[in-house]
Amino acid sequence: MPVDLLPDLRVAVARGQIEAYFQPMVDVSTRRIVAVEALARWKHPEHGLIAPNVFIPLAEEHGLIGEIGAFMIAEGCRCAAAWNGGSARVQVSVNVSAAQLTTSSLLDQITDNLRRLSVPDDVLVVEITESLPVVEIAEVNALLNEMRLLGVGVSVDDYGTGHSTAEQLAGLPTTEVKIDMSRVQAATPNDPFIRGVVTLAHARGITVVAEGVETEAQLDIVRGLGVDRAQGYLFGRPESESDISRLLKNTP
Ligand code: C2E
Ligand code: CA
Ligand code: CA
């Protein structure tokens, strides 16, 4: 990304150029959509769509992730409220950077949005990734426990890439683990890694999600290994709010 996009990123949120897209997660046995993950998109007026892999690290580096993160939480909660009227239940996961966990008013933001929008319990989930410095573990653990008391789920993302460890699963109040797509796409029917994650997770009541499922063969393998949920192009790409709303409405 050219360096001169940094000033643009500073005003991107204010100008409404950041948008939340949503990708479905399905129950592997019924293939019904049970959750969606909010994924940030930057619609730049001159450069077109810029991927989060490009602008999220830039935002983290230059102190802009707090504002983008707050926007994504607000959008996730707004859509969660809209999609969970009546008896419908679809969880909404929002990615949270380590910088948000350690520095910001994350708990206040989440509390405010949940109350203001009357989001039901157990609908919002936060996805966390990076391994945290040891000194911050206790602090983050306390924060995540507060979130659990608010009925917010805690998902450990990109599991199996080295960023997230078994200690994180065991030490944090985890409700979900997402196996990274590199592990899913290389999985064998007897995959010892995925089997191990499923055993550890299920012993603790943790839901297991396979990321990056693109083929029926991959779905069969992860289902056979005991994975609970799957996300990937086989079921749907990240879509705009209106497209996902339509998809959810047509889901039996
Ligand atoms: P992630 O959290 O691991 O999100 C999953 C990424 O995998 C998404 O890329 C999604 O589009 C892609 N994906 C899903 N299914 C498939 C598949 O079947 N095949 C392939 N090849 N790819 C698949 P995306 O949307 O480009 O996001 C990239 C990363 O940017 C995310 O990875 C996440 O780490 C970060 N990110 C996105 N939005 C946010 C946000 O609001 N806050 C933070 N902190 N990070 C975000
Ligand atoms: Ca994620
Ligand atoms: Ca992931």
CSV table of N, CA and C and ligand atoms in Angstrom, one decimal, residues 23 37-41 51-57 60 65 68-69 72 94-98 100 127 129 157-158 178 180-181 185 211-214 218 231-234 236-238, ligand 1:
chain,number,residue,atom,x,y,z
A,23,GLN,N,-19.6,-13.0,6.7
A,23,GLN,CA,-19.5,-14.3,6.1
A,23,GLN,C,-20.2,-15.4,6.9
A,37,GLU,N,-19.4,-13.9,10.5
A,37,GLU,CA,-18.3,-13.1,11.0
A,37,GLU,C,-18.2,-11.8,10.3
A,38,ALA,N,-18.1,-10.7,11.0
A,38,ALA,CA,-18.0,-9.4,10.5
A,38,ALA,C,-16.6,-9.2,10.0
A,39,LEU,N,-16.4,-8.8,8.7
A,39,LEU,CA,-15.1,-8.6,8.1
A,39,LEU,C,-15.0,-7.2,7.5
A,40,ALA,N,-14.0,-6.4,7.9
A,40,ALA,CA,-13.9,-5.0,7.4
A,40,ALA,C,-13.5,-4.9,6.0
A,41,ARG,N,-14.2,-3.9,5.3
A,41,ARG,CA,-13.8,-3.6,3.9
A,41,ARG,C,-13.6,-2.1,3.8
A,51,ALA,N,-8.3,-4.5,0.8
A,51,ALA,CA,-8.5,-5.7,1.7
A,51,ALA,C,-8.0,-5.4,3.2
A,52,PRO,N,-8.6,-6.0,4.1
A,52,PRO,CA,-8.3,-5.8,5.5
A,52,PRO,C,-6.8,-6.2,5.8
A,53,ASN,N,-6.3,-7.3,5.1
A,53,ASN,CA,-4.9,-7.7,5.3
A,53,ASN,C,-4.0,-6.5,5.1
A,54,VAL,N,-4.4,-5.6,4.3
A,54,VAL,CA,-3.6,-4.4,4.0
A,54,VAL,C,-3.8,-3.3,5.0
A,55,PHE,N,-5.1,-2.9,5.2
A,55,PHE,CA,-5.3,-1.7,6.1
A,55,PHE,C,-5.4,-2.0,7.6
A,56,ILE,N,-5.7,-3.2,8.0
A,56,ILE,CA,-5.8,-3.4,9.4
A,56,ILE,C,-4.4,-3.4,10.1
A,57,PRO,N,-3.4,-4.0,9.5
A,57,PRO,CA,-2.0,-3.9,10.1
A,57,PRO,C,-1.6,-2.4,10.1
A,60,GLU,N,-3.3,-0.7,12.9
A,60,GLU,CA,-2.7,-1.2,14.2
A,60,GLU,C,-1.4,-0.4,14.5
A,65,ILE,N,-6.6,1.6,15.0
A,65,ILE,CA,-7.4,0.4,15.1
A,65,ILE,C,-8.5,0.6,16.1
A,68,ILE,N,-11.5,2.1,14.2
A,68,ILE,CA,-12.1,1.1,13.2
A,68,ILE,C,-12.7,-0.1,14.0
A,69,GLY,N,-12.0,-0.5,15.1
A,69,GLY,CA,-12.6,-1.6,15.9
A,69,GLY,C,-13.9,-1.2,16.5
A,72,MET,N,-16.6,-1.4,14.0
A,72,MET,CA,-17.0,-2.8,13.6
A,72,MET,C,-17.8,-3.4,14.7
A,94,VAL,N,-17.1,-10.6,15.9
A,94,VAL,CA,-16.4,-9.4,15.5
A,94,VAL,C,-14.9,-9.6,15.9
A,95,ASN,N,-14.0,-9.3,14.9
A,95,ASN,CA,-12.6,-9.5,15.2
A,95,ASN,C,-12.1,-8.3,16.1
A,96,VAL,N,-11.3,-8.7,17.1
A,96,VAL,CA,-10.8,-7.6,18.0
A,96,VAL,C,-9.2,-7.8,18.1
A,97,SER,N,-8.5,-6.7,17.8
A,97,SER,CA,-7.1,-6.7,17.8
A,97,SER,C,-6.6,-6.7,19.2
A,98,ALA,N,-5.3,-7.1,19.4
A,98,ALA,CA,-4.7,-7.1,20.7
A,98,ALA,C,-4.7,-5.7,21.3
A,100,GLN,N,-6.8,-3.4,21.0
A,100,GLN,CA,-8.1,-3.0,21.6
A,100,GLN,C,-8.3,-3.7,22.9
A,127,GLU,N,-13.6,-12.3,18.4
A,127,GLU,CA,-12.6,-13.2,17.9
A,127,GLU,C,-11.2,-12.6,18.3
A,129,THR,N,-6.8,-13.1,18.4
A,129,THR,CA,-5.8,-13.8,17.7
A,129,THR,C,-4.5,-13.9,18.4
A,157,ASP,N,-9.1,-17.3,17.4
A,157,ASP,CA,-9.0,-17.3,15.9
A,157,ASP,C,-7.7,-17.9,15.4
A,158,ASP,N,-7.6,-18.3,14.2
A,158,ASP,CA,-6.4,-18.7,13.5
A,158,ASP,C,-5.6,-19.8,14.3
A,178,LYS,N,-11.3,-21.4,16.4
A,178,LYS,CA,-11.4,-21.5,14.9
A,178,LYS,C,-10.1,-22.0,14.4
A,180,ASP,N,-7.4,-22.7,11.8
A,180,ASP,CA,-6.9,-21.9,10.6
A,180,ASP,C,-7.1,-22.7,9.3
A,181,MET,N,-7.4,-21.9,8.2
A,181,MET,CA,-7.6,-22.6,7.0
A,181,MET,C,-6.4,-23.4,6.4
A,185,GLN,N,-7.4,-27.0,5.1
A,185,GLN,CA,-7.2,-27.4,3.7
A,185,GLN,C,-6.2,-28.5,3.5
A,211,GLU,N,-12.1,-23.1,9.5
A,211,GLU,CA,-12.1,-22.0,8.6
A,211,GLU,C,-11.7,-22.4,7.2
A,212,GLY,N,-12.1,-21.7,6.2
A,212,GLY,CA,-11.6,-21.9,4.8
A,212,GLY,C,-12.0,-23.2,4.2
A,213,VAL,N,-13.2,-23.7,4.5
A,213,VAL,CA,-13.8,-24.9,3.8
A,213,VAL,C,-14.3,-24.5,2.4
A,214,GLU,N,-13.6,-25.0,1.4
A,214,GLU,CA,-13.9,-24.7,0.0
A,214,GLU,C,-14.6,-25.8,-0.7
A,218,GLN,N,-13.4,-31.4,1.9
A,218,GLN,CA,-12.9,-30.8,3.1
A,218,GLN,C,-14.0,-30.8,4.2
A,231,GLN,N,-16.8,-22.6,8.0
A,231,GLN,CA,-16.9,-21.3,7.4
A,231,GLN,C,-16.0,-21.4,6.2
A,232,GLY,N,-16.5,-20.9,5.0
A,232,GLY,CA,-15.6,-20.9,3.8
A,232,GLY,C,-16.4,-20.7,2.6
A,233,TYR,N,-15.7,-20.6,1.5
A,233,TYR,CA,-16.4,-20.3,0.2
A,233,TYR,C,-17.4,-21.3,-0.2
A,234,LEU,N,-17.3,-22.6,0.3
A,234,LEU,CA,-18.3,-23.6,0.0
A,234,LEU,C,-19.7,-23.1,0.4
A,236,GLY,N,-20.3,-19.7,1.4
A,236,GLY,CA,-20.6,-18.3,1.0
A,236,GLY,C,-19.4,-17.4,1.3
A,237,ARG,N,-19.2,-16.4,0.5
A,237,ARG,CA,-18.1,-15.4,0.7
A,237,ARG,C,-18.6,-14.3,1.6
A,238,PRO,N,-17.7,-13.5,2.1
A,238,PRO,CA,-18.2,-12.3,2.8
A,238,PRO,C,-19.1,-11.5,1.9
B,1,C2E,P1,-9.7,-13.8,9.5
B,1,C2E,O1,-10.3,-13.2,10.8
B,1,C2E,O2,-9.0,-15.1,9.7
B,1,C2E,O3,-10.9,-13.9,8.5
B,1,C2E,C1,-11.1,-14.9,7.6
B,1,C2E,C2,-10.5,-14.5,6.2
B,1,C2E,O4,-10.5,-15.6,5.4
B,1,C2E,C3,-11.4,-13.4,5.5
B,1,C2E,O5,-10.5,-12.6,4.7
B,1,C2E,C4,-12.2,-14.3,4.6
B,1,C2E,O6,-12.7,-13.6,3.5
B,1,C2E,C5,-11.2,-15.4,4.2
B,1,C2E,N1,-11.9,-16.6,3.8
B,1,C2E,C6,-13.1,-17.1,4.3
B,1,C2E,N2,-13.4,-18.3,3.8
B,1,C2E,C7,-12.4,-18.6,2.9
B,1,C2E,C8,-12.2,-19.7,2.0
B,1,C2E,O7,-12.9,-20.6,1.9
B,1,C2E,N3,-11.0,-19.6,1.2
B,1,C2E,C9,-10.2,-18.6,1.3
B,1,C2E,N4,-9.1,-18.6,0.5
B,1,C2E,N5,-10.4,-17.5,2.1
B,1,C2E,C10,-11.5,-17.5,2.9
B,1,C2E,P2,-10.6,-11.1,4.8
B,1,C2E,O8,-12.0,-10.6,4.9
B,1,C2E,O9,-9.7,-10.5,3.7
B,1,C2E,O10,-9.9,-10.7,6.2
B,1,C2E,C11,-8.5,-10.9,6.4
B,1,C2E,C12,-8.1,-10.7,7.8
B,1,C2E,O11,-8.2,-9.3,8.2
B,1,C2E,C13,-9.0,-11.4,8.8
B,1,C2E,O12,-8.7,-12.8,8.9
B,1,C2E,C14,-8.7,-10.6,10.1
B,1,C2E,O13,-7.5,-11.1,10.7
B,1,C2E,C15,-8.5,-9.2,9.6
B,1,C2E,N6,-9.7,-8.5,9.8
B,1,C2E,C16,-10.8,-8.3,9.0
B,1,C2E,N7,-11.7,-7.5,9.5
B,1,C2E,C17,-11.2,-7.1,10.7
B,1,C2E,C18,-11.7,-6.2,11.8
B,1,C2E,O14,-12.8,-5.7,11.8
B,1,C2E,N8,-10.8,-6.1,12.9
B,1,C2E,C19,-9.6,-6.7,12.9
B,1,C2E,N9,-8.9,-6.5,14.0
B,1,C2E,N10,-9.2,-7.5,12.0
B,1,C2E,C20,-9.9,-7.7,10.9
